[in-house]
């Protein structure tokens, strides 16, 4: 890690929609001392919810289907009520943290929200690292940036990530990978159509 560079942890953020329903979205989180920094893209439902509610839950999960699913329009994941905020946490979370988003720095592209943890709970043990889960995560990041990357880079990355999928994926990783590859195929078709 370069000097001055912050670690970014890929998490699932659950916010509350205006009608009270949950909204599930993958997002990078940065830990800065006692605070958590979240920077949703503008415009997004997550950003709108964070501005209105000023709360969110940060969820760590090894079920990469949640991340791949949220990026490909599959946002209906089981949630349970949060304890300290009016909101929800992901049912499959290994851990979750309930945040008071007490400060915001506006920005045209990515406003920054600073969250104070109100509660952190562990729900299940971390089973260890799995290469296929990491490959799905990297592919999800690629899919989220398809409009910004050169086709050759995307193709090279997918070719490399496929090795981990072929060697170590279970049913959940294969399902998540399939959703992401459908999104890539749609992107390829749009490029071919001109």
PDB file of C-alpha atoms in Angstrom:
ATOM      1  CA  UNK A   1       0.000   0.000   0.000  1.00  0.00           C
ATOM      2  CA  UNK A   2       1.382   3.404  -0.984  1.00  0.00           C
ATOM      3  CA  UNK A   3       2.029   5.992   1.658  1.00  0.00           C
ATOM      4  CA  UNK A   4      -1.138   8.003   2.279  1.00  0.00           C
ATOM      5  CA  UNK A   5      -3.357   5.425   0.576  1.00  0.00           C
ATOM      6  CA  UNK A   6      -6.278   4.124   2.614  1.00  0.00           C
ATOM      7  CA  UNK A   7      -7.463   0.539   2.675  1.00  0.00           C
ATOM      8  CA  UNK A   8     -10.908   0.087   1.189  1.00  0.00           C
ATOM      9  CA  UNK A   9     -13.044  -2.800   2.430  1.00  0.00           C
ATOM     10  CA  UNK A  10     -15.771  -4.093   0.133  1.00  0.00           C
ATOM     11  CA  UNK A  11     -18.939  -4.275   2.214  1.00  0.00           C
ATOM     12  CA  UNK A  12     -22.708  -4.263   1.794  1.00  0.00           C
ATOM     13  CA  UNK A  13     -24.506  -1.121   2.921  1.00  0.00           C
ATOM     14  CA  UNK A  14     -28.171  -1.354   3.844  1.00  0.00           C
ATOM     15  CA  UNK A  15     -30.125   1.900   3.949  1.00  0.00           C
ATOM     16  CA  UNK A  16     -33.827   2.586   4.397  1.00  0.00           C
ATOM     17  CA  UNK A  17     -35.941   3.812   1.485  1.00  0.00           C
ATOM     18  CA  UNK A  18     -38.518   6.567   1.902  1.00  0.00           C
ATOM     19  CA  UNK A  19     -41.283   3.950   2.164  1.00  0.00           C
ATOM     20  CA  UNK A  20     -39.388   2.167   4.975  1.00  0.00           C
ATOM     21  CA  UNK A  21     -38.196  -0.767   2.847  1.00  0.00           C
ATOM     22  CA  UNK A  22     -34.522  -1.829   2.788  1.00  0.00           C
ATOM     23  CA  UNK A  23     -32.083  -0.917   0.021  1.00  0.00           C
ATOM     24  CA  UNK A  24     -29.031  -3.186  -0.383  1.00  0.00           C
ATOM     25  CA  UNK A  25     -25.908  -1.933  -2.183  1.00  0.00           C
ATOM     26  CA  UNK A  26     -22.234  -2.921  -2.310  1.00  0.00           C
ATOM     27  CA  UNK A  27     -19.832  -0.152  -1.328  1.00  0.00           C
ATOM     28  CA  UNK A  28     -16.238   0.379  -0.317  1.00  0.00           C
ATOM     29  CA  UNK A  29     -15.734   1.492   3.295  1.00  0.00           C
ATOM     30  CA  UNK A  30     -12.710   3.222   4.765  1.00  0.00           C
ATOM     31  CA  UNK A  31     -11.971   3.134   8.480  1.00  0.00           C
ATOM     32  CA  UNK A  32     -10.547   6.382   9.814  1.00  0.00           C
ATOM     33  CA  UNK A  33      -9.891   6.014  13.507  1.00  0.00           C
ATOM     34  CA  UNK A  34     -13.281   5.770  15.225  1.00  0.00           C
ATOM     35  CA  UNK A  35     -15.211   6.713  12.060  1.00  0.00           C
ATOM     36  CA  UNK A  36     -16.242   4.921   8.888  1.00  0.00           C
ATOM     37  CA  UNK A  37     -16.122   6.831   5.602  1.00  0.00           C
ATOM     38  CA  UNK A  38     -18.682   5.968   2.900  1.00  0.00           C
ATOM     39  CA  UNK A  39     -18.770   7.711  -0.478  1.00  0.00           C
ATOM     40  CA  UNK A  40     -21.783   6.717  -2.613  1.00  0.00           C
ATOM     41  CA  UNK A  41     -21.880   7.829  -6.238  1.00  0.00           C
ATOM     42  CA  UNK A  42     -24.163  10.662  -7.277  1.00  0.00           C
ATOM     43  CA  UNK A  43     -26.938  10.040  -8.242  1.00  0.00           C
ATOM     44  CA  UNK A  44     -27.930   6.846  -6.435  1.00  0.00           C
ATOM     45  CA  UNK A  45     -30.693   5.604  -4.204  1.00  0.00           C
ATOM     46  CA  UNK A  46     -28.115   4.879  -1.485  1.00  0.00           C
ATOM     47  CA  UNK A  47     -27.011   8.520  -1.553  1.00  0.00           C
ATOM     48  CA  UNK A  48     -30.600   9.748  -1.409  1.00  0.00           C
ATOM     49  CA  UNK A  49     -31.352   7.444   1.537  1.00  0.00           C
ATOM     50  CA  UNK A  50     -28.201   8.450   3.417  1.00  0.00           C
ATOM     51  CA  UNK A  51     -28.966  12.151   3.019  1.00  0.00           C
ATOM     52  CA  UNK A  52     -32.501  11.673   4.322  1.00  0.00           C
ATOM     53  CA  UNK A  53     -32.003   9.078   7.073  1.00  0.00           C
ATOM     54  CA  UNK A  54     -28.434   9.846   8.207  1.00  0.00           C
ATOM     55  CA  UNK A  55     -28.058   6.179   9.210  1.00  0.00           C
ATOM     56  CA  UNK A  56     -26.968   2.925   7.547  1.00  0.00           C
ATOM     57  CA  UNK A  57     -25.691  -0.527   8.389  1.00  0.00           C
ATOM     58  CA  UNK A  58     -22.352  -1.807   7.184  1.00  0.00           C
ATOM     59  CA  UNK A  59     -22.431  -5.569   6.585  1.00  0.00           C
ATOM     60  CA  UNK A  60     -19.583  -8.036   6.053  1.00  0.00           C
ATOM     61  CA  UNK A  61     -20.631 -11.180   4.184  1.00  0.00           C
ATOM     62  CA  UNK A  62     -18.937 -13.991   2.288  1.00  0.00           C
ATOM     63  CA  UNK A  63     -22.076 -14.550   0.192  1.00  0.00           C
ATOM     64  CA  UNK A  64     -20.826 -12.815  -2.939  1.00  0.00           C
ATOM     65  CA  UNK A  65     -24.239 -13.296  -4.553  1.00  0.00           C
ATOM     66  CA  UNK A  66     -25.394 -10.275  -2.549  1.00  0.00           C
ATOM     67  CA  UNK A  67     -22.727  -8.050  -4.125  1.00  0.00           C
ATOM     68  CA  UNK A  68     -23.080  -9.458  -7.654  1.00  0.00           C
ATOM     69  CA  UNK A  69     -26.851  -9.480  -7.322  1.00  0.00           C
ATOM     70  CA  UNK A  70     -27.104  -5.866  -6.197  1.00  0.00           C
ATOM     71  CA  UNK A  71     -24.984  -4.800  -9.187  1.00  0.00           C
ATOM     72  CA  UNK A  72     -27.175  -6.738 -11.606  1.00  0.00           C
ATOM     73  CA  UNK A  73     -30.584  -5.650 -10.330  1.00  0.00           C
ATOM     74  CA  UNK A  74     -31.146  -8.386  -7.724  1.00  0.00           C
ATOM     75  CA  UNK A  75     -31.583  -6.319  -4.559  1.00  0.00           C
ATOM     76  CA  UNK A  76     -34.074  -8.485  -2.652  1.00  0.00           C
ATOM     77  CA  UNK A  77     -31.930 -10.090   0.056  1.00  0.00           C
ATOM     78  CA  UNK A  78     -33.143 -11.227   3.480  1.00  0.00           C
ATOM     79  CA  UNK A  79     -32.724  -8.578   6.161  1.00  0.00           C
ATOM     80  CA  UNK A  80     -33.571  -8.297   9.842  1.00  0.00           C
ATOM     81  CA  UNK A  81     -34.275  -5.224  11.940  1.00  0.00           C
ATOM     82  CA  UNK A  82     -31.330  -3.214  13.198  1.00  0.00           C
ATOM     83  CA  UNK A  83     -31.038  -2.727  16.954  1.00  0.00           C
ATOM     84  CA  UNK A  84     -30.024   0.923  17.449  1.00  0.00           C
ATOM     85  CA  UNK A  85     -31.288   2.601  14.274  1.00  0.00           C
ATOM     86  CA  UNK A  86     -34.517   2.560  12.275  1.00  0.00           C
ATOM     87  CA  UNK A  87     -33.286   0.291   9.550  1.00  0.00           C
ATOM     88  CA  UNK A  88     -32.031  -3.155   8.674  1.00  0.00           C
ATOM     89  CA  UNK A  89     -29.006  -5.383   8.546  1.00  0.00           C
ATOM     90  CA  UNK A  90     -28.272  -8.160   6.110  1.00  0.00           C
ATOM     91  CA  UNK A  91     -29.433 -11.512   7.498  1.00  0.00           C
ATOM     92  CA  UNK A  92     -26.357 -13.277   6.044  1.00  0.00           C
ATOM     93  CA  UNK A  93     -23.894 -10.802   7.577  1.00  0.00           C
ATOM     94  CA  UNK A  94     -20.976 -12.292   9.461  1.00  0.00           C
ATOM     95  CA  UNK A  95     -20.797  -8.949  11.258  1.00  0.00           C
ATOM     96  CA  UNK A  96     -22.715  -5.709  11.002  1.00  0.00           C
ATOM     97  CA  UNK A  97     -22.182  -2.179  12.271  1.00  0.00           C
ATOM     98  CA  UNK A  98     -24.964   0.356  12.720  1.00  0.00           C
ATOM     99  CA  UNK A  99     -23.828   3.847  11.779  1.00  0.00           C
ATOM    100  CA  UNK A 100     -24.881   7.364  12.684  1.00  0.00           C
ATOM    101  CA  UNK A 101     -23.888   9.341   9.578  1.00  0.00           C
ATOM    102  CA  UNK A 102     -23.185  12.478  11.575  1.00  0.00           C
ATOM    103  CA  UNK A 103     -21.215  14.456   8.990  1.00  0.00           C
ATOM    104  CA  UNK A 104     -21.346  14.865   5.216  1.00  0.00           C
ATOM    105  CA  UNK A 105     -19.004  16.612   2.775  1.00  0.00           C
ATOM    106  CA  UNK A 106     -20.851  17.341  -0.447  1.00  0.00           C
ATOM    107  CA  UNK A 107     -19.268  16.582  -3.811  1.00  0.00           C
ATOM    108  CA  UNK A 108     -20.662  16.518  -7.356  1.00  0.00           C
ATOM    109  CA  UNK A 109     -19.513  12.938  -7.972  1.00  0.00           C
ATOM    110  CA  UNK A 110     -19.160  11.221  -4.557  1.00  0.00           C
ATOM    111  CA  UNK A 111     -20.339  12.946  -1.383  1.00  0.00           C
ATOM    112  CA  UNK A 112     -18.502  11.675   1.704  1.00  0.00           C
ATOM    113  CA  UNK A 113     -20.414  10.493   4.771  1.00  0.00           C
ATOM    114  CA  UNK A 114     -18.648  10.004   8.082  1.00  0.00           C
ATOM    115  CA  UNK A 115     -20.285   7.403  10.287  1.00  0.00           C
ATOM    116  CA  UNK A 116     -19.993   6.930  13.999  1.00  0.00           C
ATOM    117  CA  UNK A 117     -20.510   3.271  14.987  1.00  0.00           C
ATOM    118  CA  UNK A 118     -23.438   2.907  17.386  1.00  0.00           C
ATOM    119  CA  UNK A 119     -23.301  -0.893  17.596  1.00  0.00           C
ATOM    120  CA  UNK A 120     -21.230  -3.723  16.127  1.00  0.00           C
ATOM    121  CA  UNK A 121     -22.317  -7.360  16.334  1.00  0.00           C
ATOM    122  CA  UNK A 122     -20.762 -10.632  15.171  1.00  0.00           C
ATOM    123  CA  UNK A 123     -23.240 -13.210  13.879  1.00  0.00           C
ATOM    124  CA  UNK A 124     -21.088 -16.005  12.437  1.00  0.00           C
ATOM    125  CA  UNK A 125     -17.407 -16.971  12.276  1.00  0.00           C
ATOM    126  CA  UNK A 126     -15.308 -16.018   9.248  1.00  0.00           C
ATOM    127  CA  UNK A 127     -14.735 -19.314   7.369  1.00  0.00           C
ATOM    128  CA  UNK A 128     -11.550 -18.167   5.586  1.00  0.00           C
ATOM    129  CA  UNK A 129     -10.573 -16.806   2.188  1.00  0.00           C
ATOM    130  CA  UNK A 130     -11.832 -18.374  -1.042  1.00  0.00           C
ATOM    131  CA  UNK A 131     -10.291 -17.460  -4.404  1.00  0.00           C
ATOM    132  CA  UNK A 132     -13.606 -17.745  -6.257  1.00  0.00           C
ATOM    133  CA  UNK A 133     -15.226 -15.262  -3.862  1.00  0.00           C
ATOM    134  CA  UNK A 134     -12.344 -12.848  -4.505  1.00  0.00           C
ATOM    135  CA  UNK A 135     -12.744 -13.380  -8.263  1.00  0.00           C
ATOM    136  CA  UNK A 136     -16.462 -12.596  -8.081  1.00  0.00           C
ATOM    137  CA  UNK A 137     -15.696  -9.461  -6.071  1.00  0.00           C
ATOM    138  CA  UNK A 138     -13.132  -8.281  -8.639  1.00  0.00           C
ATOM    139  CA  UNK A 139     -15.524  -9.074 -11.501  1.00  0.00           C
ATOM    140  CA  UNK A 140     -18.260  -7.106  -9.721  1.00  0.00           C
ATOM    141  CA  UNK A 141     -15.959  -4.100  -9.546  1.00  0.00           C
ATOM    142  CA  UNK A 142     -15.237  -4.520 -13.283  1.00  0.00           C
ATOM    143  CA  UNK A 143     -18.966  -4.677 -14.047  1.00  0.00           C
ATOM    144  CA  UNK A 144     -19.549  -1.504 -12.042  1.00  0.00           C
ATOM    145  CA  UNK A 145     -16.991   0.254 -14.276  1.00  0.00           C
ATOM    146  CA  UNK A 146     -17.762  -1.209 -17.710  1.00  0.00           C
ATOM    147  CA  UNK A 147     -18.512   2.224 -19.156  1.00  0.00           C
ATOM    148  CA  UNK A 148     -15.120   3.528 -18.032  1.00  0.00           C
ATOM    149  CA  UNK A 149     -12.729   0.712 -19.025  1.00  0.00           C
ATOM    150  CA  UNK A 150     -11.188  -0.360 -22.324  1.00  0.00           C
ATOM    151  CA  UNK A 151     -12.586  -3.613 -23.697  1.00  0.00           C
ATOM    152  CA  UNK A 152      -9.139  -5.264 -23.826  1.00  0.00           C
ATOM    153  CA  UNK A 153      -8.597  -4.641 -20.108  1.00  0.00           C
ATOM    154  CA  UNK A 154     -12.007  -6.089 -19.234  1.00  0.00           C
ATOM    155  CA  UNK A 155     -11.391  -9.191 -21.367  1.00  0.00           C
ATOM    156  CA  UNK A 156      -7.909  -9.791 -19.862  1.00  0.00           C
ATOM    157  CA  UNK A 157      -9.234  -9.408 -16.311  1.00  0.00           C
ATOM    158  CA  UNK A 158     -12.135 -11.795 -16.907  1.00  0.00           C
ATOM    159  CA  UNK A 159      -9.835 -14.368 -18.496  1.00  0.00           C
ATOM    160  CA  UNK A 160      -7.579 -14.281 -15.425  1.00  0.00           C
ATOM    161  CA  UNK A 161     -10.437 -14.316 -12.888  1.00  0.00           C
ATOM    162  CA  UNK A 162     -12.025 -17.305 -14.634  1.00  0.00           C
ATOM    163  CA  UNK A 163      -9.088 -19.444 -13.443  1.00  0.00           C
ATOM    164  CA  UNK A 164     -10.113 -19.008  -9.789  1.00  0.00           C
ATOM    165  CA  UNK A 165     -13.775 -19.625 -10.651  1.00  0.00           C
ATOM    166  CA  UNK A 166     -12.932 -22.846 -12.497  1.00  0.00           C
ATOM    167  CA  UNK A 167     -10.727 -24.124  -9.652  1.00  0.00           C
ATOM    168  CA  UNK A 168     -12.495 -23.082  -6.436  1.00  0.00           C
ATOM    169  CA  UNK A 169     -16.102 -21.946  -7.015  1.00  0.00           C
ATOM    170  CA  UNK A 170     -19.053 -23.470  -5.211  1.00  0.00           C
ATOM    171  CA  UNK A 171     -22.707 -23.088  -6.239  1.00  0.00           C
ATOM    172  CA  UNK A 172     -23.069 -19.555  -4.770  1.00  0.00           C
ATOM    173  CA  UNK A 173     -19.963 -18.250  -6.534  1.00  0.00           C
ATOM    174  CA  UNK A 174     -21.017 -19.862  -9.826  1.00  0.00           C
ATOM    175  CA  UNK A 175     -24.446 -18.244  -9.591  1.00  0.00           C
ATOM    176  CA  UNK A 176     -22.945 -14.819  -8.825  1.00  0.00           C
ATOM    177  CA  UNK A 177     -20.374 -15.223 -11.628  1.00  0.00           C
ATOM    178  CA  UNK A 178     -23.163 -16.097 -14.072  1.00  0.00           C
ATOM    179  CA  UNK A 179     -25.066 -12.894 -13.245  1.00  0.00           C
ATOM    180  CA  UNK A 180     -21.937 -10.810 -13.770  1.00  0.00           C
ATOM    181  CA  UNK A 181     -21.077 -12.536 -17.058  1.00  0.00           C
ATOM    182  CA  UNK A 182     -24.630 -11.824 -18.297  1.00  0.00           C
ATOM    183  CA  UNK A 183     -23.949  -8.126 -17.624  1.00  0.00           C
ATOM    184  CA  UNK A 184     -20.621  -8.373 -19.475  1.00  0.00           C
ATOM    185  CA  UNK A 185     -22.308 -10.130 -22.429  1.00  0.00           C
ATOM    186  CA  UNK A 186     -24.911  -7.334 -22.593  1.00  0.00           C
ATOM    187  CA  UNK A 187     -22.073  -4.763 -22.589  1.00  0.00           C
ATOM    188  CA  UNK A 188     -20.265  -6.677 -25.368  1.00  0.00           C
ATOM    189  CA  UNK A 189     -23.464  -6.735 -27.448  1.00  0.00           C
ATOM    190  CA  UNK A 190     -23.889  -2.962 -27.066  1.00  0.00           C
ATOM    191  CA  UNK A 191     -20.280  -2.417 -28.214  1.00  0.00           C
ATOM    192  CA  UNK A 192     -20.774  -4.730 -31.213  1.00  0.00           C
ATOM    193  CA  UNK A 193     -23.977  -2.900 -32.163  1.00  0.00           C
ATOM    194  CA  UNK A 194     -22.011   0.325 -32.226  1.00  0.00           C
TER     195      UNK A 194
END
